[in-house]
Amino acid sequence: MRLLRRLRQAYAIAWARYGPTSKDWPVPGAWPAQYMDLAPVAVVDLCGGERGVSKWDNVSEPCAMWTVQTLKCQQVCHQTNGYQGYGACMEKCSGEPSVQWCAQPADAPDSVRKYCETYVGRYRVCMSDAPSLNNASEWADTVRECVFNCEDSIWLAREIHKDEKRSEGEKKRKGEKKPKLLGWHTSMCPPRWFLCEASKCKEVNQVDCKPPVGLGKRKCYRDDVACGEKCELVPQPSLVVNLTSDVKSDVSSAASDVESAAASAASDIAS
């Protein structure tokens, strides 16, 4: 019975996997094959996970498939409606993502689920008026400035990872705990510097920090709005407050829909 149970589990796991694997690379044994089962950067940036680490089956399948479809739609709409009607073309081609997708996979870490809910929710809020975006540049600017916004990403990263336990490797490292940033932030956003003054953390110019960072005399913290957990947090910008409240409403609505669907299914089974 135990062997049969394990075979069933293996069968279920095999069918649960999706996306390309190392076996799909045309040249067997070639070094690029090892990267085939990693989720693309665009998928991880929207659906959660870690760049260069998360695999396809570590993130939500419907979210990943929607992201890939959206990338294809960008290419098509750029050719057909690059200068007029781009937003309407994108909405018709890809539709909008659903926060309900973030419940998958069931064994995903809370930080991945929270990231997915946050950024899928932000996409829905920011792109709610997508048809009004006339060209590809306007669409790209809205995604960059609203969905993946550098002004509030540090605060969002802190919220997403606040309940995450430190790994054994992080515990063994000496020094203060460093803030965990979002993958896209480090490659897209310039560094920001903060220092603790009168028990309050505040943002300063890099030149005010002590060498080798700047020319000043004060210790600074890079991208850390808590200044090493010793100071009062820097107030959150209004954008993160407003969008977070809208996203929470979206997530609560999605959760209610899931509960209603589950109750309906249980009722059907009982009858």
Coordinates of C-alpha atoms in Angstrom, one line a residue:
M1 CA 0.0 0.0 0.0
R2 CA 2.9 2.4 0.8
L3 CA 4.5 1.7 -2.6
L4 CA 1.2 2.3 -4.3
R5 CA 0.7 5.6 -2.4
R6 CA 4.2 6.8 -3.4
L7 CA 3.6 5.9 -7.1
R8 CA 0.4 7.9 -7.0
Q9 CA 2.2 10.9 -5.5
A10 CA 4.9 10.7 -8.1
Y11 CA 2.3 10.5 -10.8
A12 CA 0.5 13.5 -9.5
I13 CA 3.7 15.5 -9.2
A14 CA 4.7 14.6 -12.8
W15 CA 1.4 15.8 -14.2
A16 CA 1.5 18.9 -12.0
R17 CA 4.7 20.1 -13.7
Y18 CA 4.5 22.4 -16.7
G19 CA 6.9 24.4 -18.8
P20 CA 10.1 23.3 -20.6
T21 CA 12.7 21.1 -18.9
S22 CA 16.4 20.4 -19.6
K23 CA 15.3 17.5 -21.8
D24 CA 13.7 19.9 -24.2
W25 CA 17.0 21.5 -25.2
P26 CA 17.8 20.3 -28.7
V27 CA 21.5 19.4 -27.9
P28 CA 21.6 16.8 -25.1
G29 CA 24.1 17.6 -22.4
A30 CA 24.7 21.2 -23.5
W31 CA 25.2 23.7 -20.7
P32 CA 22.1 25.9 -21.6
A33 CA 19.9 22.9 -20.9
Q34 CA 20.3 23.4 -17.1
Y35 CA 18.4 26.7 -17.4
M36 CA 15.4 25.4 -19.3
D37 CA 13.4 24.6 -16.3
L38 CA 13.9 28.0 -14.7
A39 CA 10.9 30.4 -14.8
P40 CA 11.7 33.5 -17.0
V41 CA 12.4 36.8 -15.4
A42 CA 9.1 38.3 -16.6
V43 CA 7.2 35.5 -15.0
V44 CA 9.0 35.7 -11.6
D45 CA 8.7 39.5 -11.6
L46 CA 4.9 39.3 -11.7
C47 CA 4.0 35.9 -10.2
G48 CA 6.6 35.7 -7.4
G49 CA 9.7 33.7 -6.8
E50 CA 13.4 34.4 -7.2
R51 CA 15.3 35.3 -10.4
G52 CA 17.6 32.5 -11.5
V53 CA 16.3 30.1 -8.8
S54 CA 12.6 29.6 -9.1
K55 CA 11.4 26.9 -11.5
W56 CA 8.2 26.7 -13.5
D57 CA 6.5 24.5 -11.0
N58 CA 7.4 26.9 -8.1
V59 CA 5.1 29.6 -9.4
S60 CA 1.4 29.8 -10.2
E61 CA 0.8 28.1 -13.6
P62 CA -2.1 30.2 -14.7
C63 CA -0.2 33.4 -13.8
A64 CA 2.9 32.2 -15.6
M65 CA 0.9 31.2 -18.7
W66 CA -0.8 34.6 -18.7
T67 CA 2.5 36.4 -18.5
V68 CA 3.9 34.5 -21.4
Q69 CA 0.8 35.2 -23.4
T70 CA 1.0 38.9 -22.6
L71 CA 4.6 39.0 -23.9
K72 CA 3.4 37.4 -27.1
C73 CA 0.6 40.0 -27.3
Q74 CA 3.1 42.8 -26.9
Q75 CA 4.9 41.7 -30.0
V76 CA 1.7 41.3 -32.0
C77 CA 0.1 44.6 -30.9
H78 CA 3.4 46.5 -31.4
Q79 CA 3.2 45.4 -35.1
T80 CA -0.5 46.1 -35.6
N81 CA -1.3 48.9 -33.2
G82 CA 2.1 50.3 -32.1
Y83 CA 1.0 53.9 -32.5
Q84 CA -2.8 53.8 -32.1
G85 CA -5.1 51.5 -30.1
Y86 CA -2.3 49.6 -28.4
G87 CA -4.0 49.4 -25.0
A88 CA -7.2 48.1 -26.5
C89 CA -5.3 45.6 -28.6
M90 CA -3.5 44.3 -25.4
E91 CA -6.7 44.0 -23.4
K92 CA -8.4 42.1 -26.2
C93 CA -5.4 39.8 -26.7
S94 CA -4.3 39.0 -23.1
G95 CA -7.2 40.1 -20.9
E96 CA -6.4 40.8 -17.2
P97 CA -4.8 38.5 -14.6
S98 CA -6.7 37.1 -11.6
V99 CA -5.6 37.3 -8.0
Q100 CA -7.2 33.9 -7.5
W101 CA -4.3 32.4 -9.5
C102 CA -1.9 33.2 -6.6
A103 CA -3.4 30.4 -4.5
Q104 CA -1.3 28.0 -6.7
P105 CA 0.8 26.1 -6.1
A106 CA -0.5 25.1 -2.7
D107 CA 2.9 24.5 -1.2
A108 CA 4.4 27.8 -2.3
P109 CA 6.0 29.9 0.5
D110 CA 3.9 32.7 2.0
S111 CA 6.3 35.3 0.6
V112 CA 5.7 34.0 -3.0
R113 CA 1.9 34.0 -2.6
K114 CA 2.0 37.5 -1.0
Y115 CA 4.2 38.8 -3.8
C116 CA 1.9 37.3 -6.4
E117 CA -1.2 38.8 -4.8
T118 CA 0.5 42.2 -4.5
Y119 CA 1.8 42.6 -8.0
V120 CA -1.1 40.9 -9.8
G121 CA -3.4 43.1 -7.8
R122 CA -1.3 46.2 -8.7
Y123 CA -1.4 45.3 -12.3
R124 CA -5.2 45.1 -12.2
V125 CA -5.4 48.5 -10.5
C126 CA -2.8 50.2 -12.6
M127 CA -4.0 48.8 -16.0
S128 CA -7.7 49.1 -15.3
D129 CA -8.0 51.8 -18.0
A130 CA -5.7 50.1 -20.5
P131 CA -7.8 50.8 -23.6
S132 CA -7.1 54.5 -23.1
L133 CA -3.3 53.9 -23.6
N134 CA -2.9 54.9 -27.2
N135 CA 0.6 53.6 -28.1
A136 CA 3.2 51.1 -26.9
S137 CA 5.2 53.7 -25.1
E138 CA 2.3 54.9 -23.0
W139 CA 1.5 51.2 -22.0
A140 CA 5.2 50.5 -21.1
D141 CA 5.4 53.8 -19.1
T142 CA 2.3 52.9 -17.1
V143 CA 3.7 49.4 -16.3
R144 CA 7.0 50.8 -15.2
E145 CA 5.8 53.8 -13.2
C146 CA 2.7 52.2 -11.6
V147 CA 3.1 48.5 -11.4
F148 CA 6.9 48.3 -10.9
N149 CA 7.4 51.6 -9.2
C150 CA 10.8 52.3 -7.7
E151 CA 9.4 54.9 -5.2
D152 CA 7.6 52.4 -3.1
S153 CA 9.2 49.0 -3.9
I154 CA 11.4 49.1 -0.8
W155 CA 8.3 49.3 1.5
L156 CA 6.5 46.6 -0.5
A157 CA 9.5 44.3 -0.2
R158 CA 9.5 44.8 3.6
E159 CA 5.8 44.0 3.8
I160 CA 6.1 40.9 1.6
H161 CA 9.1 39.5 3.5
K162 CA 8.3 40.6 7.0
D163 CA 7.2 37.2 8.3
E164 CA 9.8 35.2 6.4
K165 CA 12.3 33.3 8.5
R166 CA 16.0 33.8 8.0
S167 CA 17.8 30.8 6.4
E168 CA 20.6 29.0 8.2
G169 CA 23.1 30.7 5.9
E170 CA 21.8 34.1 6.8
K171 CA 21.9 33.3 10.5
K172 CA 25.5 32.3 10.3
R173 CA 26.6 35.5 8.5
K174 CA 28.0 38.2 10.7
G175 CA 26.6 41.7 10.8
E176 CA 23.1 43.2 10.7
K177 CA 20.3 41.7 8.8
K178 CA 20.1 43.2 5.4
P179 CA 16.7 44.0 3.8
K180 CA 15.5 41.6 1.2
L181 CA 14.7 43.4 -2.0
L182 CA 12.5 42.5 -4.9
G183 CA 14.3 40.9 -7.8
W184 CA 13.4 43.5 -10.4
H185 CA 14.2 46.4 -8.0
T186 CA 18.0 45.8 -8.0
S187 CA 18.3 45.8 -11.7
M188 CA 15.8 48.6 -12.4
C189 CA 16.0 51.1 -9.6
P190 CA 19.0 53.3 -8.4
P191 CA 20.2 52.7 -4.9
R192 CA 18.8 54.8 -2.1
W193 CA 20.6 55.7 1.1
F194 CA 19.2 56.2 4.6
L195 CA 20.7 57.1 8.0
C196 CA 19.4 57.1 11.6
E197 CA 19.1 60.5 13.2
A198 CA 17.3 61.2 16.5
S199 CA 15.9 57.6 16.5
K200 CA 14.3 58.2 13.1
C201 CA 15.4 56.8 9.8
K202 CA 15.6 59.3 7.0
E203 CA 16.7 59.4 3.4
V204 CA 19.9 61.3 2.5
N205 CA 22.1 62.0 -0.4
Q206 CA 24.8 59.5 -1.1
V207 CA 27.5 62.1 -0.7
D208 CA 26.5 62.6 3.0
C209 CA 27.4 59.0 3.9
K210 CA 30.9 58.1 5.1
P211 CA 33.5 56.6 2.7
P212 CA 33.6 54.5 0.6
V213 CA 30.0 55.3 -0.1
G214 CA 30.2 59.1 0.1
L215 CA 32.3 61.9 1.6
G216 CA 30.4 62.4 4.9
K217 CA 30.8 61.1 8.4
R218 CA 27.6 59.2 9.1
K219 CA 26.9 55.5 8.6
C220 CA 24.3 54.9 5.9
Y221 CA 22.1 52.0 5.0
R222 CA 21.4 51.1 1.4
D223 CA 17.7 50.5 0.5
D224 CA 16.8 50.0 4.2
V225 CA 13.9 52.2 5.4
A226 CA 14.5 50.9 9.0
C227 CA 18.2 51.8 9.1
G228 CA 19.1 48.3 10.4
E229 CA 16.0 47.8 12.5
K230 CA 17.2 50.4 15.1
C231 CA 15.1 53.4 14.0
E232 CA 11.6 54.5 13.3
L233 CA 10.6 53.6 9.8
V234 CA 10.6 56.2 7.0
P235 CA 7.0 57.1 6.3
Q236 CA 5.6 55.2 3.3
P237 CA 4.9 57.2 0.1
S238 CA 1.2 57.8 -0.7
L239 CA 1.4 55.5 -3.8
V240 CA 2.1 52.4 -1.8
V241 CA -0.7 53.2 0.8
N242 CA -3.3 53.8 -1.9
L243 CA -2.4 50.9 -4.1
T244 CA -2.1 48.5 -1.1
S245 CA -5.6 49.3 0.1
D246 CA -7.0 48.8 -3.4
V247 CA -5.0 45.5 -3.8
K248 CA -6.2 44.2 -0.4
S249 CA -9.8 44.8 -1.5
D250 CA -9.1 42.9 -4.7
V251 CA -7.5 40.0 -2.7
S252 CA -10.4 39.9 -0.2
S253 CA -12.9 39.8 -3.1
A254 CA -11.0 36.9 -4.8
A255 CA -10.8 35.0 -1.5
S256 CA -14.6 35.3 -1.1
D257 CA -15.0 34.0 -4.7
V258 CA -12.8 31.0 -3.9
E259 CA -14.7 30.2 -0.7
S260 CA -18.1 30.5 -2.5
A261 CA -16.9 28.2 -5.3
A262 CA -15.6 25.7 -2.7
A263 CA -18.9 25.7 -0.8
S264 CA -20.8 25.3 -4.0
A265 CA -18.7 22.3 -5.0
A266 CA -19.1 20.7 -1.5
S267 CA -22.9 21.2 -1.8
D268 CA -22.9 19.5 -5.2
I269 CA -20.9 16.6 -3.9
A270 CA -23.2 16.2 -0.9
S271 CA -26.3 16.2 -3.0

